[in-house]
Amino acid sequence: MRDAFGRDITYLRIAITDRCNLRCIYCMPEEGVEFKPHSDILSYEEIERVVRAAVPLGISKIRVTGGEPLVRKGVAGFIGRLKRIPGIAEVALTTNGVLLPRLGPALKEAGLDRVNISLDSLKPERYAEITRGGDLSKVLQGIDLALEFGFKPVKLNVVVVRGFNDDEVLDFVELAKNKEVHVRFIEFMSIGASRTWKNRGYVNSSELLGKLTLQDELLTAMPEEEVSVVGNGPAKYYKIKDGLGTIGFISPVSNHFCADCNRMRLTADGKLRPCLLSDRYVDIKTALRSGADHKGLQDLFRRAVFNKPQEKEIDQNMAEPQVTDEAAYMSQIGG
Ligand code: SAM
Ligand code: SF4
């Protein structure tokens, strides 16, 4: 379905939990984070009802996220159920990769199409610092297994923070040269838990690309038709000379990709959010639990879509964060 500004809404990101086995500095506070009680989290059955209502309205692609989606019990079975819904063309997952070695085979068997793995540093101590205790070797193993299991394409999400990991950009390019992975450099957004990190600057994608193109003929911009094979996100992709993978740039801070935004978000506690960078939401959990039928859910979905702002409403451009509602952490909204 089209929103009030003519954008075709086809993509739903579902956070299935607000919990996580890591504590990335920019995403969650170290301590004191209040997780929602289980009774506040949508059951898999409830989420499936929302998806079944959304499909006839035009949703065909789903991304399962969190928190860390792989910490929720039964995630592979749930993905299998989503895959069997007629009209769902693709189910993807965003994960920190730590549990992929254990859950990868079940996810593959369930029909999961592809995975995005978040990895902000290739240096073990630095990785442990940004994730507050994560083990880099597990994620690297997760990436290799994701490739072995045949999830395609495997994308890596790298949040670039000035003065923290911007010196590793070439190492990531090297990784994408040697493995068939699609590295996406994401501009760090100063929202959520990152407010404690707000003095850390983001690195503008054009600045990063500028540095990389200084390396002789290292990168070639990919034509639009080829990019659509890689995914439908708001990234610009480049081929690497003699490389297996690609690199891309996601620029939520410096670039307005709002005009092409095709997505809605469902939080773990049942809020339909039309935009990551806006406080607007429609409460679908209350409706689910007070007897709303298929058509009632569709009306709420439509209402959320019509509420999609034309542009982001929170200025994350290193200004004072303005997120005001309680879902202020990325782990709660789903990234
Ligand atoms: N736990 C999973 C993971 O880390 O991939 C899924 C949830 S996580 C919230 C989704 C994505 O949001 C990750 O790639 C993470 O790096 C990104 N993210 C979280 N906080 C961010 C911020 N302040 N700026 C930019 N990206 C952020
Ligand atoms: Fe967890 Fe992902 Fe947030 Fe890191 S970015 S704390 S892995 S939810």
Short mmCIF file of C-alpha atoms and ligand atoms in Angstrom, two decimals:
data_model
loop_
_atom_site.label_atom_id
_atom_site.label_comp_id
_atom_site.label_asym_id
_atom_site.label_seq_id
_atom_site.Cartn_x
_atom_site.Cartn_y
_atom_site.Cartn_z
CA MET A 1 0.00 0.00 0.00
CA ARG A 2 1.04 3.59 -0.51
CA ASP A 3 1.45 6.04 2.32
CA ALA A 4 0.24 9.63 2.33
CA PHE A 5 3.32 10.67 0.31
CA GLY A 6 3.03 7.97 -2.35
CA ARG A 7 5.74 5.67 -1.00
CA ASP A 8 5.08 1.97 -1.55
CA ILE A 9 5.32 0.18 1.81
CA THR A 10 6.54 -3.39 1.32
CA TYR A 11 8.96 -4.07 4.15
CA LEU A 12 8.37 -4.80 7.85
CA ARG A 13 11.13 -5.01 10.45
CA ILE A 14 10.09 -6.99 13.50
CA ALA A 15 11.96 -6.76 16.82
CA ILE A 16 11.15 -10.03 18.56
CA THR A 17 12.91 -9.17 21.82
CA ASP A 18 14.43 -6.19 23.62
CA ARG A 19 17.04 -8.45 25.27
CA CYS A 20 20.57 -9.02 24.10
CA ASN A 21 23.66 -11.07 24.88
CA LEU A 22 25.88 -8.02 24.18
CA ARG A 23 25.75 -4.43 25.44
CA CYS A 24 27.03 -2.30 22.57
CA ILE A 25 27.97 1.10 23.95
CA TYR A 26 25.92 3.02 21.38
CA CYS A 27 22.85 0.85 21.66
CA MET A 28 22.21 -0.17 25.26
CA PRO A 29 23.26 1.14 28.66
CA GLU A 30 25.68 -1.07 30.59
CA GLU A 31 23.38 -1.51 33.53
CA GLY A 32 19.95 -0.50 34.63
CA VAL A 33 18.23 -1.26 31.35
CA GLU A 34 14.70 -2.28 32.15
CA PHE A 35 13.62 -5.15 29.99
CA LYS A 36 9.95 -5.48 29.27
CA PRO A 37 8.28 -8.28 31.25
CA HIS A 38 7.52 -11.31 29.09
CA SER A 39 3.80 -10.53 29.28
CA ASP A 40 4.46 -7.23 27.49
CA ILE A 41 6.30 -8.89 24.62
CA LEU A 42 4.21 -10.05 21.69
CA SER A 43 3.97 -13.83 21.40
CA TYR A 44 5.02 -15.40 18.10
CA GLU A 45 1.33 -16.13 17.43
CA GLU A 46 0.47 -12.46 17.91
CA ILE A 47 3.27 -11.33 15.60
CA GLU A 48 2.14 -13.83 12.99
CA ARG A 49 -1.39 -12.39 13.12
CA VAL A 50 0.02 -8.91 12.47
CA VAL A 51 2.07 -10.20 9.53
CA ARG A 52 -0.91 -12.06 8.05
CA ALA A 53 -2.90 -8.83 8.27
CA ALA A 54 -0.08 -6.80 6.69
CA VAL A 55 0.61 -9.09 3.71
CA PRO A 56 -2.61 -8.32 1.78
CA LEU A 57 -1.78 -4.63 2.31
CA GLY A 58 1.49 -5.07 0.43
CA ILE A 59 4.11 -6.28 2.93
CA SER A 60 6.23 -8.96 1.26
CA LYS A 61 9.60 -8.68 2.99
CA ILE A 62 10.28 -9.24 6.66
CA ARG A 63 13.40 -8.64 8.71
CA VAL A 64 13.61 -10.23 12.13
CA THR A 65 15.67 -8.14 14.55
CA GLY A 66 15.82 -7.09 18.19
CA GLY A 67 17.57 -6.75 20.71
CA GLU A 68 19.33 -9.87 19.69
CA PRO A 69 16.76 -12.04 17.89
CA LEU A 70 18.74 -15.24 18.36
CA VAL A 71 18.40 -15.08 22.16
CA ARG A 72 14.64 -15.60 21.93
CA LYS A 73 13.63 -19.25 22.24
CA GLY A 74 12.02 -20.78 19.20
CA VAL A 75 13.28 -18.18 16.73
CA ALA A 76 13.99 -20.73 13.96
CA GLY A 77 10.49 -22.22 14.23
CA PHE A 78 9.03 -18.71 14.12
CA ILE A 79 11.00 -17.86 10.98
CA GLY A 80 9.72 -21.09 9.42
CA ARG A 81 6.15 -19.97 10.16
CA LEU A 82 6.75 -16.58 8.59
CA LYS A 83 8.22 -18.23 5.49
CA ARG A 84 5.07 -20.30 5.05
CA ILE A 85 2.76 -17.28 4.96
CA PRO A 86 1.56 -16.92 1.35
CA GLY A 87 2.76 -13.60 -0.06
CA ILE A 88 5.97 -13.42 2.00
CA ALA A 89 8.78 -13.33 -0.56
CA GLU A 90 11.69 -13.00 1.81
CA VAL A 91 12.59 -13.33 5.48
CA ALA A 92 15.93 -11.87 6.59
CA LEU A 93 17.63 -11.58 9.97
CA THR A 94 19.81 -8.93 11.62
CA THR A 95 22.02 -10.41 14.32
CA ASN A 96 25.23 -9.79 16.21
CA GLY A 97 26.27 -13.24 14.93
CA VAL A 98 27.37 -14.68 18.27
CA LEU A 99 24.79 -17.47 18.26
CA LEU A 100 24.92 -18.16 14.53
CA PRO A 101 27.28 -21.14 14.85
CA ARG A 102 24.72 -22.82 17.13
CA LEU A 103 21.49 -21.79 15.40
CA GLY A 104 22.62 -21.48 11.77
CA PRO A 105 21.59 -24.97 10.61
CA ALA A 106 18.09 -24.69 12.14
CA LEU A 107 17.66 -21.22 10.60
CA LYS A 108 18.69 -22.51 7.20
CA GLU A 109 16.31 -25.42 7.48
CA ALA A 110 13.53 -23.00 8.49
CA GLY A 111 14.05 -21.21 5.17
CA LEU A 112 15.76 -18.01 6.35
CA ASP A 113 16.85 -16.19 3.19
CA ARG A 114 19.65 -13.95 4.35
CA VAL A 115 21.49 -12.46 7.29
CA ASN A 116 23.00 -9.12 8.25
CA ILE A 117 25.69 -9.42 10.87
CA SER A 118 26.80 -6.46 12.96
CA LEU A 119 30.52 -6.11 13.46
CA ASP A 120 32.18 -2.81 14.31
CA SER A 121 35.80 -3.82 14.77
CA LEU A 122 38.17 -6.51 13.56
CA LYS A 123 40.42 -5.98 16.58
CA PRO A 124 39.55 -8.34 19.44
CA GLU A 125 40.09 -5.85 22.29
CA ARG A 126 38.25 -3.10 20.50
CA TYR A 127 35.36 -5.43 19.66
CA ALA A 128 35.18 -6.41 23.33
CA GLU A 129 35.20 -2.73 24.29
CA ILE A 130 32.38 -1.59 22.01
CA THR A 131 30.20 -4.62 22.77
CA ARG A 132 31.20 -4.62 26.46
CA GLY A 133 32.60 -8.11 26.53
CA GLY A 134 31.88 -9.68 23.10
CA ASP A 135 34.20 -12.33 21.65
CA LEU A 136 35.29 -11.41 18.11
CA SER A 137 36.27 -14.98 17.21
CA LYS A 138 32.67 -16.15 17.66
CA VAL A 139 31.35 -13.54 15.24
CA LEU A 140 34.03 -14.29 12.66
CA GLN A 141 33.10 -17.96 12.94
CA GLY A 142 29.44 -16.94 12.56
CA ILE A 143 30.26 -15.08 9.34
CA ASP A 144 32.13 -18.05 7.86
CA LEU A 145 29.29 -20.41 8.76
CA ALA A 146 26.68 -18.04 7.33
CA LEU A 147 28.57 -18.22 4.03
CA GLU A 148 28.92 -21.99 4.29
CA PHE A 149 25.22 -22.44 5.05
CA GLY A 150 24.50 -20.51 1.87
CA PHE A 151 22.71 -17.46 3.23
CA LYS A 152 23.02 -15.01 0.38
CA PRO A 153 23.99 -12.27 0.41
CA VAL A 154 25.73 -12.01 3.80
CA LYS A 155 25.92 -8.34 4.78
CA LEU A 156 28.04 -6.88 7.54
CA ASN A 157 26.82 -3.77 9.35
CA VAL A 158 29.70 -1.59 10.52
CA VAL A 159 28.80 1.51 12.52
CA VAL A 160 31.64 3.97 11.99
CA VAL A 161 32.50 6.14 14.99
CA ARG A 162 35.06 8.88 14.61
CA GLY A 163 38.21 8.24 16.59
CA PHE A 164 37.08 4.75 17.54
CA ASN A 165 37.07 2.50 14.47
CA ASP A 166 37.43 4.82 11.46
CA ASP A 167 41.05 3.65 11.14
CA GLU A 168 39.76 0.13 10.29
CA VAL A 169 37.89 0.96 7.14
CA LEU A 170 40.56 -0.48 4.87
CA ASP A 171 40.68 -3.66 6.95
CA PHE A 172 36.97 -4.11 6.30
CA VAL A 173 37.50 -3.49 2.59
CA GLU A 174 40.17 -6.19 2.70
CA LEU A 175 37.69 -8.55 4.38
CA ALA A 176 35.15 -7.91 1.62
CA LYS A 177 37.87 -8.50 -0.92
CA ASN A 178 38.65 -11.94 0.46
CA LYS A 179 35.16 -13.12 1.42
CA GLU A 180 31.84 -12.83 -0.37
CA VAL A 181 30.46 -10.40 2.17
CA HIS A 182 28.84 -7.03 1.62
CA VAL A 183 30.23 -4.57 4.13
CA ARG A 184 27.98 -1.59 4.82
CA PHE A 185 29.46 1.37 6.63
CA ILE A 186 26.71 3.01 8.66
CA GLU A 187 26.82 6.55 10.01
CA PHE A 188 26.66 6.49 13.79
CA MET A 189 23.44 8.05 15.05
CA SER A 190 23.47 9.97 18.27
CA ILE A 191 20.25 8.53 19.66
CA GLY A 192 19.30 6.07 22.38
CA ALA A 193 22.07 4.83 24.64
CA SER A 194 24.60 6.58 22.45
CA ARG A 195 23.73 9.81 24.29
CA THR A 196 26.55 8.81 26.67
CA TRP A 197 28.71 8.76 23.56
CA LYS A 198 27.33 11.88 22.04
CA ASN A 199 30.67 13.60 21.80
CA ARG A 200 31.91 10.86 19.51
CA GLY A 201 31.44 12.11 15.97
CA TYR A 202 29.87 10.24 13.11
CA VAL A 203 31.89 9.89 9.93
CA ASN A 204 30.12 11.22 6.89
CA SER A 205 29.82 8.54 4.17
CA SER A 206 31.17 10.88 1.50
CA GLU A 207 34.23 11.57 3.63
CA LEU A 208 34.78 7.82 3.99
CA LEU A 209 34.29 7.17 0.30
CA GLY A 210 36.65 10.04 -0.48
CA LYS A 211 39.37 8.39 1.59
CA LEU A 212 38.81 5.03 -0.09
CA THR A 213 38.81 6.35 -3.62
CA LEU A 214 42.22 7.85 -2.91
CA GLN A 215 43.39 4.24 -3.11
CA ASP A 216 44.06 3.69 -6.79
CA GLU A 217 41.03 2.21 -8.60
CA LEU A 218 40.08 0.27 -5.52
CA LEU A 219 36.34 0.84 -5.93
CA THR A 220 33.88 0.99 -8.80
CA ALA A 221 30.34 2.21 -8.23
CA MET A 222 27.77 -0.50 -8.95
CA PRO A 223 24.97 0.23 -11.42
CA GLU A 224 21.45 0.34 -9.97
CA GLU A 225 20.34 -2.97 -11.60
CA GLU A 226 23.13 -4.88 -9.92
CA VAL A 227 22.54 -3.23 -6.58
CA SER A 228 18.96 -4.44 -6.49
CA VAL A 229 20.32 -8.00 -6.48
CA VAL A 230 22.14 -7.22 -3.26
CA GLY A 231 19.16 -5.90 -1.33
CA ASN A 232 16.60 -3.15 -1.10
CA GLY A 233 18.00 -1.07 1.72
CA PRO A 234 19.08 2.53 1.59
CA ALA A 235 22.72 1.82 0.70
CA LYS A 236 25.04 2.79 -2.13
CA TYR A 237 27.28 -0.12 -3.20
CA TYR A 238 30.74 -0.35 -4.75
CA LYS A 239 32.69 -3.26 -6.19
CA ILE A 240 36.22 -3.83 -4.97
CA LYS A 241 38.97 -4.41 -7.46
CA ASP A 242 39.57 -8.20 -7.69
CA GLY A 243 37.26 -8.68 -4.70
CA LEU A 244 34.58 -11.28 -3.89
CA GLY A 245 32.34 -8.94 -1.93
CA THR A 246 31.23 -5.32 -2.12
CA ILE A 247 31.14 -2.33 0.16
CA GLY A 248 28.28 0.06 0.73
CA PHE A 249 27.37 3.16 2.64
CA ILE A 250 24.26 3.82 4.70
CA SER A 251 23.93 7.49 5.54
CA PRO A 252 21.06 8.13 7.94
CA VAL A 253 22.70 11.32 9.22
CA SER A 254 24.10 13.02 6.11
CA ASN A 255 21.62 11.85 3.55
CA HIS A 256 17.86 12.08 3.33
CA PHE A 257 16.69 8.73 2.04
CA CYS A 258 13.24 9.35 3.50
CA ALA A 259 11.74 9.81 0.01
CA ASP A 260 12.52 6.15 -0.83
CA CYS A 261 11.68 4.65 2.56
CA ASN A 262 9.52 1.53 2.17
CA ARG A 263 9.54 0.23 5.74
CA MET A 264 7.51 -0.09 8.90
CA ARG A 265 8.73 -1.36 12.28
CA LEU A 266 7.03 -3.54 14.88
CA THR A 267 8.63 -3.33 18.33
CA ALA A 268 8.84 -6.31 20.66
CA ASP A 269 6.13 -4.79 22.87
CA GLY A 270 3.71 -4.35 20.01
CA LYS A 271 4.10 -0.81 18.74
CA LEU A 272 3.90 -0.20 15.02
CA ARG A 273 6.39 2.54 14.29
CA PRO A 274 6.31 4.12 10.82
CA CYS A 275 9.78 5.70 11.21
CA LEU A 276 12.93 4.97 13.23
CA LEU A 277 13.55 8.67 13.70
CA SER A 278 10.13 9.68 14.94
CA ASP A 279 8.18 9.08 18.15
CA ARG A 280 4.99 8.19 16.30
CA TYR A 281 3.49 4.76 16.84
CA VAL A 282 0.25 2.82 16.82
CA ASP A 283 -0.32 0.43 19.72
CA ILE A 284 -1.24 -2.90 18.15
CA LYS A 285 -0.72 -5.05 21.25
CA THR A 286 -3.75 -3.65 23.06
CA ALA A 287 -5.87 -4.32 19.99
CA LEU A 288 -4.51 -7.87 19.66
CA ARG A 289 -5.34 -8.55 23.30
CA SER A 290 -8.78 -7.04 23.26
CA GLY A 291 -10.15 -9.16 20.49
CA ALA A 292 -9.33 -7.22 17.30
CA ASP A 293 -10.05 -9.34 14.22
CA HIS A 294 -8.06 -9.52 10.97
CA LYS A 295 -9.81 -6.45 9.58
CA GLY A 296 -9.30 -4.50 12.81
CA LEU A 297 -5.56 -5.23 12.64
CA GLN A 298 -5.49 -4.13 9.03
CA ASP A 299 -7.16 -0.83 9.96
CA LEU A 300 -4.46 -0.22 12.58
CA PHE A 301 -1.72 -1.11 10.12
CA ARG A 302 -3.19 1.32 7.61
CA ARG A 303 -3.40 3.99 10.26
CA ALA A 304 0.31 3.53 11.10
CA VAL A 305 1.23 3.70 7.41
CA PHE A 306 -0.79 6.89 6.94
CA ASN A 307 1.03 8.28 9.97
CA LYS A 308 4.42 7.77 8.36
CA PRO A 309 6.10 11.18 8.43
CA GLN A 310 7.42 12.59 5.19
CA GLU A 311 10.85 13.01 6.78
CA LYS A 312 12.67 12.08 9.96
CA GLU A 313 11.43 14.06 12.94
CA ILE A 314 14.34 13.51 15.32
CA ASP A 315 17.51 15.37 14.53
CA GLN A 316 20.23 12.85 15.26
CA ASN A 317 22.84 15.09 13.73
CA MET A 318 24.91 15.08 16.89
CA ALA A 319 22.42 17.41 18.53
CA GLU A 320 20.98 16.75 21.96
CA PRO A 321 18.87 13.58 21.56
CA GLN A 322 15.19 14.36 21.38
CA VAL A 323 13.70 10.90 21.64
CA THR A 324 11.01 11.34 24.22
CA ASP A 325 9.07 8.11 24.50
CA GLU A 326 10.17 5.10 26.47
CA ALA A 327 11.45 3.12 23.47
CA ALA A 328 14.52 5.29 23.29
CA TYR A 329 17.09 2.54 22.86
CA MET A 330 17.91 1.04 19.48
CA SER A 331 17.67 -2.41 21.06
CA GLN A 332 13.99 -1.67 21.71
CA ILE A 333 13.17 -0.26 18.29
CA GLY A 334 15.18 -2.79 16.31
CA GLY A 335 17.70 -0.59 14.52
N1 SAM B 1 21.34 -7.33 17.83
C1 SAM B 1 21.26 -7.27 16.42
C2 SAM B 1 22.51 -6.65 15.83
O1 SAM B 1 23.29 -6.04 16.57
O2 SAM B 1 22.67 -6.76 14.63
C3 SAM B 1 20.02 -6.59 15.88
C4 SAM B 1 19.56 -5.32 16.56
S1 SAM B 1 20.64 -3.91 16.39
C5 SAM B 1 19.71 -2.68 17.28
C6 SAM B 1 20.42 -3.47 14.69
C7 SAM B 1 21.46 -2.57 14.09
O3 SAM B 1 21.36 -1.26 14.64
C8 SAM B 1 22.91 -3.02 14.32
O4 SAM B 1 23.56 -3.16 13.08
C9 SAM B 1 23.50 -1.88 15.11
O5 SAM B 1 24.88 -1.71 14.82
C10 SAM B 1 22.67 -0.71 14.66
N2 SAM B 1 22.71 0.40 15.61
C11 SAM B 1 22.41 0.37 16.93
N3 SAM B 1 22.59 1.59 17.49
C12 SAM B 1 23.02 2.43 16.48
C13 SAM B 1 23.37 3.81 16.41
N4 SAM B 1 23.32 4.59 17.48
N5 SAM B 1 23.77 4.30 15.20
C14 SAM B 1 23.80 3.52 14.10
N6 SAM B 1 23.45 2.21 14.10
C15 SAM B 1 23.09 1.66 15.27
FE1 SF4 B 2 22.71 -5.98 21.19
FE2 SF4 B 2 22.59 -5.46 18.59
FE3 SF4 B 2 22.28 -3.49 20.38
FE4 SF4 B 2 24.65 -4.58 20.12
S1 SF4 B 2 23.54 -3.45 18.53
S2 SF4 B 2 23.58 -4.19 22.09
S3 SF4 B 2 24.16 -6.66 19.64
S4 SF4 B 2 20.92 -5.20 20.09
#
